Amino acid sequence: MSFFDQNLAILLMRNPEVAAMMTEPVDCSHIEVVPSNQPGVLTAWVTSPSGERVLLHNMEDPINSARRSAEKQEMKGENASILLGFGLGYLAIELTKKLEKKHPVVICEADPAILKTALTHVDLTEVLSSDFVRILAGHDIGLEKWIQLLAVKFMTAKVDVICYGPSMRLHPETYERFKDIAQKESRAIILNRNTTLKAGQRLMENFLMNFPEVIRSAGVKRLENLFEGRPAILVSAGPSLEKNIHLLRELDGRAVIIAVDTALRLLLPLGIKPDIVTTIDFNQINFEKFKDVPIDPEISLVYHCGGYYESIRAFHGPRFTQSHVPNRIPDWLLQYVDDKGDIASGTTVAHLSFHLARLMGCDPITLVGQDLAFPKNQIHAADLSLWKVSTEDWDTVEDIFGEPVGTMGSFKHAIHHFEKAFKDTKALIIDATEAGAKKDGARVMRLRDVIDEYCAVPKIDIKGMLRHQSEQVDQVRMEALLGEMDGVSGELGSIQKECKEILGVVRKLRKRIDKGQMNDEEFGKLSMAAETLTQEMDRHGRVLYLLGEQNYALELYMVQHAIAEIDEIEDVDEKITQQITRAEVYYPSVARAAGLLKVPLDRLIHKLKRARELEGKPLGADATAEDWYQYGLAYGKIEYGREALQAVQKALARNPDHVPTLKFAASLFLAANRTSEALGVLEQLRGLTRSDRKLEGLVQEAQAKHQAWNTRTARLKEEFAGKVPTESLEEAGWFYYRTKDYTRAISILTQAALQHPTAEIYAKLGHAKLKLEHRDGAVEAWEQALVLDPSRADLYKAMGDLALEQGSEEQAEVFLQEACRLEEDDLDAYEKLARLYLKRGAYMEAGLCYENMLRLVPNRTDLMLQIAALYQRQVSMATTQ
């Protein structure tokens, strides 16, 4: 059997996709297989797409060279590797020999012909048979997917990217892209790991606090294609938002305005009411974005169910969420709720906004205020920043003008996520941020132009359509849900008790181990007891799994230290000792995690049962104000704010002067930052009852909140009234020139020249035309500029450069002479003119150019020598004549 047939048979079993590729005709004509100086070992010359011939392995000793390279790599079981470039497989073979169990290797070979050549000429059984090696072939392999499969490795250990030099030379762009993907995806996984480590418990608590809201919120599936073909404006809170925030007022009813939560404190004071606000942040500080903000109940909220619960409660309008959340606790409870649909959230709230716009069928999707950089050393617009970043932590990326700009690691990952999402989006993506980081796949435009070109559409009732969809709430199988929750709560109690019993036995075993008493009958009895208790704990496997994310650090510990393999140790004493060490780490953590879940879970069970009781006993038409007040009070006690407020309104409809209801209403309005309504109710109370300390305290709190918001509103309106830019057509055209949209730049600059012709506008128009190689048009524009301002040395020089490029040296000389006359300090112009003089033998004129250059750079000794030589030559010519 040939090497190829042997290798292919293994591939068919383990990697059928690549095997199928290898059975197809593959052009290998650019590969010449040759013997190396090592007997029986081949190498190959490969001709790259650029025509360069590259030797895949050295001639002297390919096998030992591969072995030496492999020795530099750690192939420990807890780590993983990505090999970029396969060659004939020698390095892959040596790496496979070093592989420890559970060390995965993903091999990427851009050229299928090289892989087929390797399969034909080398025995690759060791590589192809390994359970831990995966080979991917081609320029467009789905490397992201395979890196995601290494997520646990990225989270717990080190993943090395190994670059095979000859392969990198053959296809540098492809392998650099693979390398970039590997690095970016690894950063994403590590970011997720850090978030989970830091926030596992917080996310769990948030979800359990939010669950009553989740089951009463509509699903995002209600929004699918709701605004198909309607433009969407995604408002983020970057520094550039300040420039164009005033334009958002024009979009009401014409474009779906989706704002991130941070931006709301700036939008509302300026009279801009977005259609939707998105939020995902799990941190308590997130609530500072909404604290004391009177959020209009017409604004819809789309939220991640692990977001900070007070932020979500701050919204009293339509609310939407999803069922498909990759966390264990939500996944467990949401199986009892009809499917609410799915929407990707990404790693930032702006990603959620984008995926929402895509779900709703919006087109185009325009980003505003999405800097993801610090162009003005600001993190957010105006005073929206809730945190600071040190310039020492800055990194750099390319901005929309192709220049470096400061950013940070999490922003770079956000850019990567956007760029991946853009590739999967049919809608036109526009970046109208007008600053900040470049995002591949987005067309850069000014917001003014986006509005004029894409938002001149008839108005519709966007907020009304959202409200209607929010009323379609999905069904909950409440009885089954509550039964399941009760069962898990009971098991959590059992887990706490059993952990305590196990640890009691473990402490006794540890004492005997420390004393060397491991062979007597008592030690055996204790070991048996520990084994029995451990087996009983295993019965709680499903509930222990639920504890994983708020106990994530423990899971990482267990993976990193290969704890599960302890039970396979053959030495009995060593095995028991290791098991005791494991138990001392594991069971205290499990007991703590069980307690952390049980407390909020029991609180949630109580709320849901009480809500079920209240819903099961609705009040009839004959209910009094007092009845409705008590009904609302009952909802208030379980933090069902909207239902409590509805009951209050029912009570006041029956008796507008019902004092207990008015007091309760005032506190509800105040909690929701509806201070105007709260003050109205409190004023009414003052006329109905004797004032007391509690009432006056509510009045003072309401007045303080109301005044603070009014002060903020007045300040921002005054501040931003002076910020409204009056951008000219010239500035607009130059913006597009800088973003390399030369066609649009020419169009706008042409309009600018017609409206208000200036030399500068024509100069810029000429540069834009030259970028599109409209040389005659460029010269025509520059000539117009020189008519208006004959002193523009830069334009004479530009025309001189263009003439040189076209081979018109005589004309170039004339232009450069004028450029040097007008600008006596242009070193480059003098140098170009000197070359022209030298070429036609005008040595005196060339010498004068060099003298001017020496005036500008006196330390150029080479110029002194050239000047002397030129004058000698000139004198020599004069004497011979």
mmCIF file with all atom_site columns, N, CA, C and O in Angstrom, residues 56-57 82-93 95 105-111 114-115 118 135-138 141 143 161-171 174-176 178-179:
data_model
loop_
_atom_site.group_PDB
_atom_site.id
_atom_site.type_symbol
_atom_site.label_atom_id
_atom_site.label_alt_id
_atom_site.label_comp_id
_atom_site.label_asym_id
_atom_site.label_entity_id
_atom_site.label_seq_id
_atom_site.pdbx_PDB_ins_code
_atom_site.Cartn_x
_atom_site.Cartn_y
_atom_site.Cartn_z
_atom_site.occupancy
_atom_site.B_iso_or_equiv
_atom_site.pdbx_formal_charge
_atom_site.auth_seq_id
_atom_site.auth_comp_id
_atom_site.auth_asym_id
_atom_site.auth_atom_id
_atom_site.pdbx_PDB_model_num
ATOM 1   N N  . LEU A 1 56  ? 11.037  23.777 1.334  1.00 0.00 ? 56  LEU A N  1
ATOM 2   C CA . LEU A 1 56  ? 10.173  23.451 2.471  1.00 0.00 ? 56  LEU A CA 1
ATOM 3   C C  . LEU A 1 56  ? 10.959  22.976 3.687  1.00 0.00 ? 56  LEU A C  1
ATOM 4   O O  . LEU A 1 56  ? 10.577  23.267 4.831  1.00 0.00 ? 56  LEU A O  1
ATOM 5   N N  . HIS A 1 57  ? 12.030  22.203 3.464  1.00 0.00 ? 57  HIS A N  1
ATOM 6   C CA . HIS A 1 57  ? 12.875  21.720 4.559  1.00 0.00 ? 57  HIS A CA 1
ATOM 7   C C  . HIS A 1 57  ? 14.313  21.796 4.084  1.00 0.00 ? 57  HIS A C  1
ATOM 8   O O  . HIS A 1 57  ? 14.588  21.634 2.887  1.00 0.00 ? 57  HIS A O  1
ATOM 9   N N  . ILE A 1 82  ? -1.284  25.615 18.173 1.00 0.00 ? 82  ILE A N  1
ATOM 10  C CA . ILE A 1 82  ? -1.776  25.834 16.808 1.00 0.00 ? 82  ILE A CA 1
ATOM 11  C C  . ILE A 1 82  ? -0.542  25.938 15.922 1.00 0.00 ? 82  ILE A C  1
ATOM 12  O O  . ILE A 1 82  ? 0.303   26.806 16.125 1.00 0.00 ? 82  ILE A O  1
ATOM 13  N N  . LEU A 1 83  ? -0.403  25.010 14.962 1.00 0.00 ? 83  LEU A N  1
ATOM 14  C CA . LEU A 1 83  ? 0.751   24.985 14.066 1.00 0.00 ? 83  LEU A CA 1
ATOM 15  C C  . LEU A 1 83  ? 0.337   25.577 12.726 1.00 0.00 ? 83  LEU A C  1
ATOM 16  O O  . LEU A 1 83  ? -0.551  25.052 12.053 1.00 0.00 ? 83  LEU A O  1
ATOM 17  N N  . LEU A 1 84  ? 0.982   26.676 12.344 1.00 0.00 ? 84  LEU A N  1
ATOM 18  C CA . LEU A 1 84  ? 0.682   27.344 11.079 1.00 0.00 ? 84  LEU A CA 1
ATOM 19  C C  . LEU A 1 84  ? 1.701   26.888 10.035 1.00 0.00 ? 84  LEU A C  1
ATOM 20  O O  . LEU A 1 84  ? 2.847   27.332 10.039 1.00 0.00 ? 84  LEU A O  1
ATOM 21  N N  . GLY A 1 85  ? 1.277   25.985 9.166  1.00 0.00 ? 85  GLY A N  1
ATOM 22  C CA . GLY A 1 85  ? 2.144   25.459 8.123  1.00 0.00 ? 85  GLY A CA 1
ATOM 23  C C  . GLY A 1 85  ? 2.543   24.022 8.402  1.00 0.00 ? 85  GLY A C  1
ATOM 24  O O  . GLY A 1 85  ? 3.068   23.705 9.466  1.00 0.00 ? 85  GLY A O  1
ATOM 25  N N  . PHE A 1 86  ? 2.276   23.130 7.433  1.00 0.00 ? 86  PHE A N  1
ATOM 26  C CA . PHE A 1 86  ? 2.505   21.693 7.627  1.00 0.00 ? 86  PHE A CA 1
ATOM 27  C C  . PHE A 1 86  ? 3.794   21.223 6.964  1.00 0.00 ? 86  PHE A C  1
ATOM 28  O O  . PHE A 1 86  ? 4.491   20.354 7.487  1.00 0.00 ? 86  PHE A O  1
ATOM 29  N N  . GLY A 1 87  ? 4.135   21.823 5.810  1.00 0.00 ? 87  GLY A N  1
ATOM 30  C CA . GLY A 1 87  ? 5.274   21.328 5.054  1.00 0.00 ? 87  GLY A CA 1
ATOM 31  C C  . GLY A 1 87  ? 5.037   19.878 4.660  1.00 0.00 ? 87  GLY A C  1
ATOM 32  O O  . GLY A 1 87  ? 3.912   19.475 4.353  1.00 0.00 ? 87  GLY A O  1
ATOM 33  N N  . LEU A 1 88  ? 6.089   19.061 4.712  1.00 0.00 ? 88  LEU A N  1
ATOM 34  C CA . LEU A 1 88  ? 5.937   17.635 4.448  1.00 0.00 ? 88  LEU A CA 1
ATOM 35  C C  . LEU A 1 88  ? 5.608   16.851 5.720  1.00 0.00 ? 88  LEU A C  1
ATOM 36  O O  . LEU A 1 88  ? 5.575   15.626 5.711  1.00 0.00 ? 88  LEU A O  1
ATOM 37  N N  . GLY A 1 89  ? 5.403   17.579 6.811  1.00 0.00 ? 89  GLY A N  1
ATOM 38  C CA . GLY A 1 89  ? 4.908   16.946 8.034  1.00 0.00 ? 89  GLY A CA 1
ATOM 39  C C  . GLY A 1 89  ? 5.953   16.573 9.056  1.00 0.00 ? 89  GLY A C  1
ATOM 40  O O  . GLY A 1 89  ? 5.622   16.022 10.113 1.00 0.00 ? 89  GLY A O  1
ATOM 41  N N  . TYR A 1 90  ? 7.243   16.881 8.788  1.00 0.00 ? 90  TYR A N  1
ATOM 42  C CA . TYR A 1 90  ? 8.290   16.438 9.714  1.00 0.00 ? 90  TYR A CA 1
ATOM 43  C C  . TYR A 1 90  ? 8.145   17.084 11.094 1.00 0.00 ? 90  TYR A C  1
ATOM 44  O O  . TYR A 1 90  ? 8.312   16.432 12.119 1.00 0.00 ? 90  TYR A O  1
ATOM 45  N N  . LEU A 1 91  ? 7.853   18.399 11.124 1.00 0.00 ? 91  LEU A N  1
ATOM 46  C CA . LEU A 1 91  ? 7.689   19.076 12.413 1.00 0.00 ? 91  LEU A CA 1
ATOM 47  C C  . LEU A 1 91  ? 6.459   18.547 13.138 1.00 0.00 ? 91  LEU A C  1
ATOM 48  O O  . LEU A 1 91  ? 6.487   18.317 14.353 1.00 0.00 ? 91  LEU A O  1
ATOM 49  N N  . ALA A 1 92  ? 5.375   18.312 12.385 1.00 0.00 ? 92  ALA A N  1
ATOM 50  C CA . ALA A 1 92  ? 4.153   17.777 12.993 1.00 0.00 ? 92  ALA A CA 1
ATOM 51  C C  . ALA A 1 92  ? 4.419   16.403 13.616 1.00 0.00 ? 92  ALA A C  1
ATOM 52  O O  . ALA A 1 92  ? 3.928   16.089 14.709 1.00 0.00 ? 92  ALA A O  1
ATOM 53  N N  . ILE A 1 93  ? 5.213   15.586 12.942 1.00 0.00 ? 93  ILE A N  1
ATOM 54  C CA . ILE A 1 93  ? 5.542   14.248 13.474 1.00 0.00 ? 93  ILE A CA 1
ATOM 55  C C  . ILE A 1 93  ? 6.296   14.379 14.790 1.00 0.00 ? 93  ILE A C  1
ATOM 56  O O  . ILE A 1 93  ? 5.991   13.701 15.780 1.00 0.00 ? 93  ILE A O  1
ATOM 57  N N  . LEU A 1 95  ? 6.415   16.927 16.844 1.00 0.00 ? 95  LEU A N  1
ATOM 58  C CA . LEU A 1 95  ? 5.554   17.483 17.894 1.00 0.00 ? 95  LEU A CA 1
ATOM 59  C C  . LEU A 1 95  ? 4.620   16.416 18.446 1.00 0.00 ? 95  LEU A C  1
ATOM 60  O O  . LEU A 1 95  ? 4.360   16.355 19.658 1.00 0.00 ? 95  LEU A O  1
ATOM 61  N N  . VAL A 1 105 ? -3.566  19.752 19.180 1.00 0.00 ? 105 VAL A N  1
ATOM 62  C CA . VAL A 1 105 ? -2.821  20.529 18.192 1.00 0.00 ? 105 VAL A CA 1
ATOM 63  C C  . VAL A 1 105 ? -3.723  20.733 16.974 1.00 0.00 ? 105 VAL A C  1
ATOM 64  O O  . VAL A 1 105 ? -4.237  19.756 16.411 1.00 0.00 ? 105 VAL A O  1
ATOM 65  N N  . VAL A 1 106 ? -3.916  21.994 16.596 1.00 0.00 ? 106 VAL A N  1
ATOM 66  C CA . VAL A 1 106 ? -4.636  22.313 15.362 1.00 0.00 ? 106 VAL A CA 1
ATOM 67  C C  . VAL A 1 106 ? -3.600  22.733 14.330 1.00 0.00 ? 106 VAL A C  1
ATOM 68  O O  . VAL A 1 106 ? -2.846  23.687 14.555 1.00 0.00 ? 106 VAL A O  1
ATOM 69  N N  . ILE A 1 107 ? -3.538  22.010 13.210 1.00 0.00 ? 107 ILE A N  1
ATOM 70  C CA . ILE A 1 107 ? -2.556  22.293 12.156 1.00 0.00 ? 107 ILE A CA 1
ATOM 71  C C  . ILE A 1 107 ? -3.273  22.957 10.986 1.00 0.00 ? 107 ILE A C  1
ATOM 72  O O  . ILE A 1 107 ? -4.265  22.434 10.477 1.00 0.00 ? 107 ILE A O  1
ATOM 73  N N  . CYS A 1 108 ? -2.754  24.098 10.549 1.00 0.00 ? 108 CYS A N  1
ATOM 74  C CA . CYS A 1 108 ? -3.349  24.832 9.424  1.00 0.00 ? 108 CYS A CA 1
ATOM 75  C C  . CYS A 1 108 ? -2.374  24.818 8.248  1.00 0.00 ? 108 CYS A C  1
ATOM 76  O O  . CYS A 1 108 ? -1.246  25.316 8.373  1.00 0.00 ? 108 CYS A O  1
ATOM 77  N N  . GLU A 1 109 ? -2.804  24.263 7.131  1.00 0.00 ? 109 GLU A N  1
ATOM 78  C CA . GLU A 1 109 ? -2.003  24.277 5.906  1.00 0.00 ? 109 GLU A CA 1
ATOM 79  C C  . GLU A 1 109 ? -2.793  25.016 4.836  1.00 0.00 ? 109 GLU A C  1
ATOM 80  O O  . GLU A 1 109 ? -3.844  24.552 4.393  1.00 0.00 ? 109 GLU A O  1
ATOM 81  N N  . ALA A 1 110 ? -2.279  26.173 4.430  1.00 0.00 ? 110 ALA A N  1
ATOM 82  C CA . ALA A 1 110 ? -3.009  27.010 3.483  1.00 0.00 ? 110 ALA A CA 1
ATOM 83  C C  . ALA A 1 110 ? -3.102  26.391 2.091  1.00 0.00 ? 110 ALA A C  1
ATOM 84  O O  . ALA A 1 110 ? -4.094  26.593 1.384  1.00 0.00 ? 110 ALA A O  1
ATOM 85  N N  . ASP A 1 111 ? -2.099  25.631 1.682  1.00 0.00 ? 111 ASP A N  1
ATOM 86  C CA . ASP A 1 111 ? -2.033  25.093 0.317  1.00 0.00 ? 111 ASP A CA 1
ATOM 87  C C  . ASP A 1 111 ? -2.372  23.596 0.331  1.00 0.00 ? 111 ASP A C  1
ATOM 88  O O  . ASP A 1 111 ? -1.552  22.769 0.749  1.00 0.00 ? 111 ASP A O  1
ATOM 89  N N  . ILE A 1 114 ? 0.326   21.177 -0.968 1.00 0.00 ? 114 ILE A N  1
ATOM 90  C CA . ILE A 1 114 ? 1.439   20.789 -0.092 1.00 0.00 ? 114 ILE A CA 1
ATOM 91  C C  . ILE A 1 114 ? 1.012   19.632 0.801  1.00 0.00 ? 114 ILE A C  1
ATOM 92  O O  . ILE A 1 114 ? 1.759   18.661 0.996  1.00 0.00 ? 114 ILE A O  1
ATOM 93  N N  . LEU A 1 115 ? -0.217  19.692 1.326  1.00 0.00 ? 115 LEU A N  1
ATOM 94  C CA . LEU A 1 115 ? -0.706  18.596 2.163  1.00 0.00 ? 115 LEU A CA 1
ATOM 95  C C  . LEU A 1 115 ? -0.791  17.307 1.354  1.00 0.00 ? 115 LEU A C  1
ATOM 96  O O  . LEU A 1 115 ? -0.396  16.230 1.825  1.00 0.00 ? 115 LEU A O  1
ATOM 97  N N  . ALA A 1 118 ? 2.611   15.865 0.895  1.00 0.00 ? 118 ALA A N  1
ATOM 98  C CA . ALA A 1 118 ? 3.072   15.223 2.131  1.00 0.00 ? 118 ALA A CA 1
ATOM 99  C C  . ALA A 1 118 ? 2.426   13.855 2.303  1.00 0.00 ? 118 ALA A C  1
ATOM 100 O O  . ALA A 1 118 ? 3.111   12.861 2.634  1.00 0.00 ? 118 ALA A O  1
ATOM 101 N N  . ILE A 1 135 ? -6.125  18.483 11.422 1.00 0.00 ? 135 ILE A N  1
ATOM 102 C CA . ILE A 1 135 ? -5.526  19.184 10.285 1.00 0.00 ? 135 ILE A CA 1
ATOM 103 C C  . ILE A 1 135 ? -6.624  19.924 9.529  1.00 0.00 ? 135 ILE A C  1
ATOM 104 O O  . ILE A 1 135 ? -7.675  19.358 9.208  1.00 0.00 ? 135 ILE A O  1
ATOM 105 N N  . LEU A 1 136 ? -6.372  21.207 9.239  1.00 0.00 ? 136 LEU A N  1
ATOM 106 C CA . LEU A 1 136 ? -7.279  22.035 8.439  1.00 0.00 ? 136 LEU A CA 1
ATOM 107 C C  . LEU A 1 136 ? -6.510  22.490 7.207  1.00 0.00 ? 136 LEU A C  1
ATOM 108 O O  . LEU A 1 136 ? -5.336  22.847 7.298  1.00 0.00 ? 136 LEU A O  1
ATOM 109 N N  . ALA A 1 137 ? -7.164  22.484 6.049  1.00 0.00 ? 137 ALA A N  1
ATOM 110 C CA . ALA A 1 137 ? -6.474  22.832 4.799  1.00 0.00 ? 137 ALA A CA 1
ATOM 111 C C  . ALA A 1 137 ? -7.257  23.859 4.008  1.00 0.00 ? 137 ALA A C  1
ATOM 112 O O  . ALA A 1 137 ? -8.492  23.803 3.935  1.00 0.00 ? 137 ALA A O  1
ATOM 113 N N  . GLY A 1 138 ? -6.519  24.819 3.413  1.00 0.00 ? 138 GLY A N  1
ATOM 114 C CA . GLY A 1 138 ? -7.141  25.826 2.569  1.00 0.00 ? 138 GLY A CA 1
ATOM 115 C C  . GLY A 1 138 ? -6.928  27.230 3.115  1.00 0.00 ? 138 GLY A C  1
ATOM 116 O O  . GLY A 1 138 ? -6.526  27.430 4.260  1.00 0.00 ? 138 GLY A O  1
ATOM 117 N N  . ILE A 1 141 ? -10.133 28.383 5.905  1.00 0.00 ? 141 ILE A N  1
ATOM 118 C CA . ILE A 1 141 ? -10.551 27.426 6.930  1.00 0.00 ? 141 ILE A CA 1
ATOM 119 C C  . ILE A 1 141 ? -11.245 28.154 8.072  1.00 0.00 ? 141 ILE A C  1
ATOM 120 O O  . ILE A 1 141 ? -10.960 29.314 8.351  1.00 0.00 ? 141 ILE A O  1
ATOM 121 N N  . LEU A 1 143 ? -10.988 28.671 11.198 1.00 0.00 ? 143 LEU A N  1
ATOM 122 C CA . LEU A 1 143 ? -10.107 28.539 12.360 1.00 0.00 ? 143 LEU A CA 1
ATOM 123 C C  . LEU A 1 143 ? -10.802 29.002 13.646 1.00 0.00 ? 143 LEU A C  1
ATOM 124 O O  . LEU A 1 143 ? -10.552 28.451 14.723 1.00 0.00 ? 143 LEU A O  1
ATOM 125 N N  . VAL A 1 161 ? 1.039   29.514 19.520 1.00 0.00 ? 161 VAL A N  1
ATOM 126 C CA . VAL A 1 161 ? 0.936   29.573 18.061 1.00 0.00 ? 161 VAL A CA 1
ATOM 127 C C  . VAL A 1 161 ? 2.337   29.354 17.509 1.00 0.00 ? 161 VAL A C  1
ATOM 128 O O  . VAL A 1 161 ? 3.245   30.145 17.761 1.00 0.00 ? 161 VAL A O  1
ATOM 129 N N  . ILE A 1 162 ? 2.531   28.246 16.769 1.00 0.00 ? 162 ILE A N  1
ATOM 130 C CA . ILE A 1 162 ? 3.842   27.888 16.215 1.00 0.00 ? 162 ILE A CA 1
ATOM 131 C C  . ILE A 1 162 ? 3.824   28.204 14.723 1.00 0.00 ? 162 ILE A C  1
ATOM 132 O O  . ILE A 1 162 ? 2.998   27.666 13.979 1.00 0.00 ? 162 ILE A O  1
ATOM 133 N N  . CYS A 1 163 ? 4.710   29.068 14.297 1.00 0.00 ? 163 CYS A N  1
ATOM 134 C CA . CYS A 1 163 ? 4.749   29.482 12.889 1.00 0.00 ? 163 CYS A CA 1
ATOM 135 C C  . CYS A 1 163 ? 5.885   28.746 12.175 1.00 0.00 ? 163 CYS A C  1
ATOM 136 O O  . CYS A 1 163 ? 7.065   28.900 12.551 1.00 0.00 ? 163 CYS A O  1
ATOM 137 N N  . TYR A 1 164 ? 5.539   27.971 11.145 1.00 0.00 ? 164 TYR A N  1
ATOM 138 C CA . TYR A 1 164 ? 6.567   27.258 10.375 1.00 0.00 ? 164 TYR A CA 1
ATOM 139 C C  . TYR A 1 164 ? 7.074   28.199 9.280  1.00 0.00 ? 164 TYR A C  1
ATOM 140 O O  . TYR A 1 164 ? 6.336   28.583 8.366  1.00 0.00 ? 164 TYR A O  1
ATOM 141 N N  . GLY A 1 165 ? 8.363   28.577 9.378  1.00 0.00 ? 165 GLY A N  1
ATOM 142 C CA . GLY A 1 165 ? 8.939   29.628 8.553  1.00 0.00 ? 165 GLY A CA 1
ATOM 143 C C  . GLY A 1 165 ? 8.723   29.514 7.056  1.00 0.00 ? 165 GLY A C  1
ATOM 144 O O  . GLY A 1 165 ? 8.223   30.455 6.414  1.00 0.00 ? 165 GLY A O  1
ATOM 145 N N  . PRO A 1 166 ? 9.086   28.370 6.415  1.00 0.00 ? 166 PRO A N  1
ATOM 146 C CA . PRO A 1 166 ? 8.900   28.274 4.958  1.00 0.00 ? 166 PRO A CA 1
ATOM 147 C C  . PRO A 1 166 ? 7.446   28.468 4.525  1.00 0.00 ? 166 PRO A C  1
ATOM 148 O O  . PRO A 1 166 ? 7.174   29.101 3.497  1.00 0.00 ? 166 PRO A O  1
ATOM 149 N N  . SER A 1 167 ? 6.514   27.952 5.298  1.00 0.00 ? 167 SER A N  1
ATOM 150 C CA . SER A 1 167 ? 5.098   28.143 4.958  1.00 0.00 ? 167 SER A CA 1
ATOM 151 C C  . SER A 1 167 ? 4.719   29.614 5.048  1.00 0.00 ? 167 SER A C  1
ATOM 152 O O  . SER A 1 167 ? 3.983   30.137 4.200  1.00 0.00 ? 167 SER A O  1
ATOM 153 N N  . MET A 1 168 ? 5.216   30.296 6.082  1.00 0.00 ? 168 MET A N  1
ATOM 154 C CA . MET A 1 168 ? 4.922   31.725 6.245  1.00 0.00 ? 168 MET A CA 1
ATOM 155 C C  . MET A 1 168 ? 5.447   32.524 5.050  1.00 0.00 ? 168 MET A C  1
ATOM 156 O O  . MET A 1 168 ? 4.816   33.485 4.620  1.00 0.00 ? 168 MET A O  1
ATOM 157 N N  . ARG A 1 169 ? 6.593   32.101 4.484  1.00 0.00 ? 169 ARG A N  1
ATOM 158 C CA . ARG A 1 169 ? 7.151   32.794 3.312  1.00 0.00 ? 169 ARG A CA 1
ATOM 159 C C  . ARG A 1 169 ? 6.310   32.547 2.071  1.00 0.00 ? 169 ARG A C  1
ATOM 160 O O  . ARG A 1 169 ? 6.172   33.429 1.221  1.00 0.00 ? 169 ARG A O  1
ATOM 161 N N  . LEU A 1 170 ? 5.747   31.342 1.968  1.00 0.00 ? 170 LEU A N  1
ATOM 162 C CA . LEU A 1 170 ? 4.965   31.008 0.779  1.00 0.00 ? 170 LEU A CA 1
ATOM 163 C C  . LEU A 1 170 ? 3.642   31.770 0.719  1.00 0.00 ? 170 LEU A C  1
ATOM 164 O O  . LEU A 1 170 ? 3.220   32.223 -0.346 1.00 0.00 ? 170 LEU A O  1
ATOM 165 N N  . HIS A 1 171 ? 2.974   31.879 1.850  1.00 0.00 ? 171 HIS A N  1
ATOM 166 C CA . HIS A 1 171 ? 1.664   32.531 1.891  1.00 0.00 ? 171 HIS A CA 1
ATOM 167 C C  . HIS A 1 171 ? 1.588   33.475 3.097  1.00 0.00 ? 171 HIS A C  1
ATOM 168 O O  . HIS A 1 171 ? 0.850   33.235 4.052  1.00 0.00 ? 171 HIS A O  1
ATOM 169 N N  . THR A 1 174 ? -1.945  34.949 4.174  1.00 0.00 ? 174 THR A N  1
ATOM 170 C CA . THR A 1 174 ? -2.868  33.952 4.728  1.00 0.00 ? 174 THR A CA 1
ATOM 171 C C  . THR A 1 174 ? -2.463  33.559 6.137  1.00 0.00 ? 174 THR A C  1
ATOM 172 O O  . THR A 1 174 ? -3.294  33.539 7.060  1.00 0.00 ? 174 THR A O  1
ATOM 173 N N  . TYR A 1 175 ? -1.170  33.265 6.317  1.00 0.00 ? 175 TYR A N  1
ATOM 174 C CA . TYR A 1 175 ? -0.734  32.810 7.644  1.00 0.00 ? 175 TYR A CA 1
ATOM 175 C C  . TYR A 1 175 ? -0.758  33.943 8.668  1.00 0.00 ? 175 TYR A C  1
ATOM 176 O O  . TYR A 1 175 ? -1.013  33.703 9.854  1.00 0.00 ? 175 TYR A O  1
ATOM 177 N N  . GLU A 1 176 ? -0.502  35.175 8.229  1.00 0.00 ? 176 GLU A N  1
ATOM 178 C CA . GLU A 1 176 ? -0.626  36.305 9.168  1.00 0.00 ? 176 GLU A CA 1
ATOM 179 C C  . GLU A 1 176 ? -2.078  36.475 9.590  1.00 0.00 ? 176 GLU A C  1
ATOM 180 O O  . GLU A 1 176 ? -2.366  36.824 10.734 1.00 0.00 ? 176 GLU A O  1
ATOM 181 N N  . PHE A 1 178 ? -4.272  33.965 9.739  1.00 0.00 ? 178 PHE A N  1
ATOM 182 C CA . PHE A 1 178 ? -4.516  32.879 10.697 1.00 0.00 ? 178 PHE A CA 1
ATOM 183 C C  . PHE A 1 178 ? -3.953  33.244 12.078 1.00 0.00 ? 178 PHE A C  1
ATOM 184 O O  . PHE A 1 178 ? -4.599  33.013 13.108 1.00 0.00 ? 178 PHE A O  1
ATOM 185 N N  . LYS A 1 179 ? -2.761  33.805 12.082 1.00 0.00 ? 179 LYS A N  1
ATOM 186 C CA . LYS A 1 179 ? -2.119  34.184 13.339 1.00 0.00 ? 179 LYS A CA 1
ATOM 187 C C  . LYS A 1 179 ? -2.945  35.253 14.059 1.00 0.00 ? 179 LYS A C  1
ATOM 188 O O  . LYS A 1 179 ? -3.153  35.193 15.279 1.00 0.00 ? 179 LYS A O  1
#
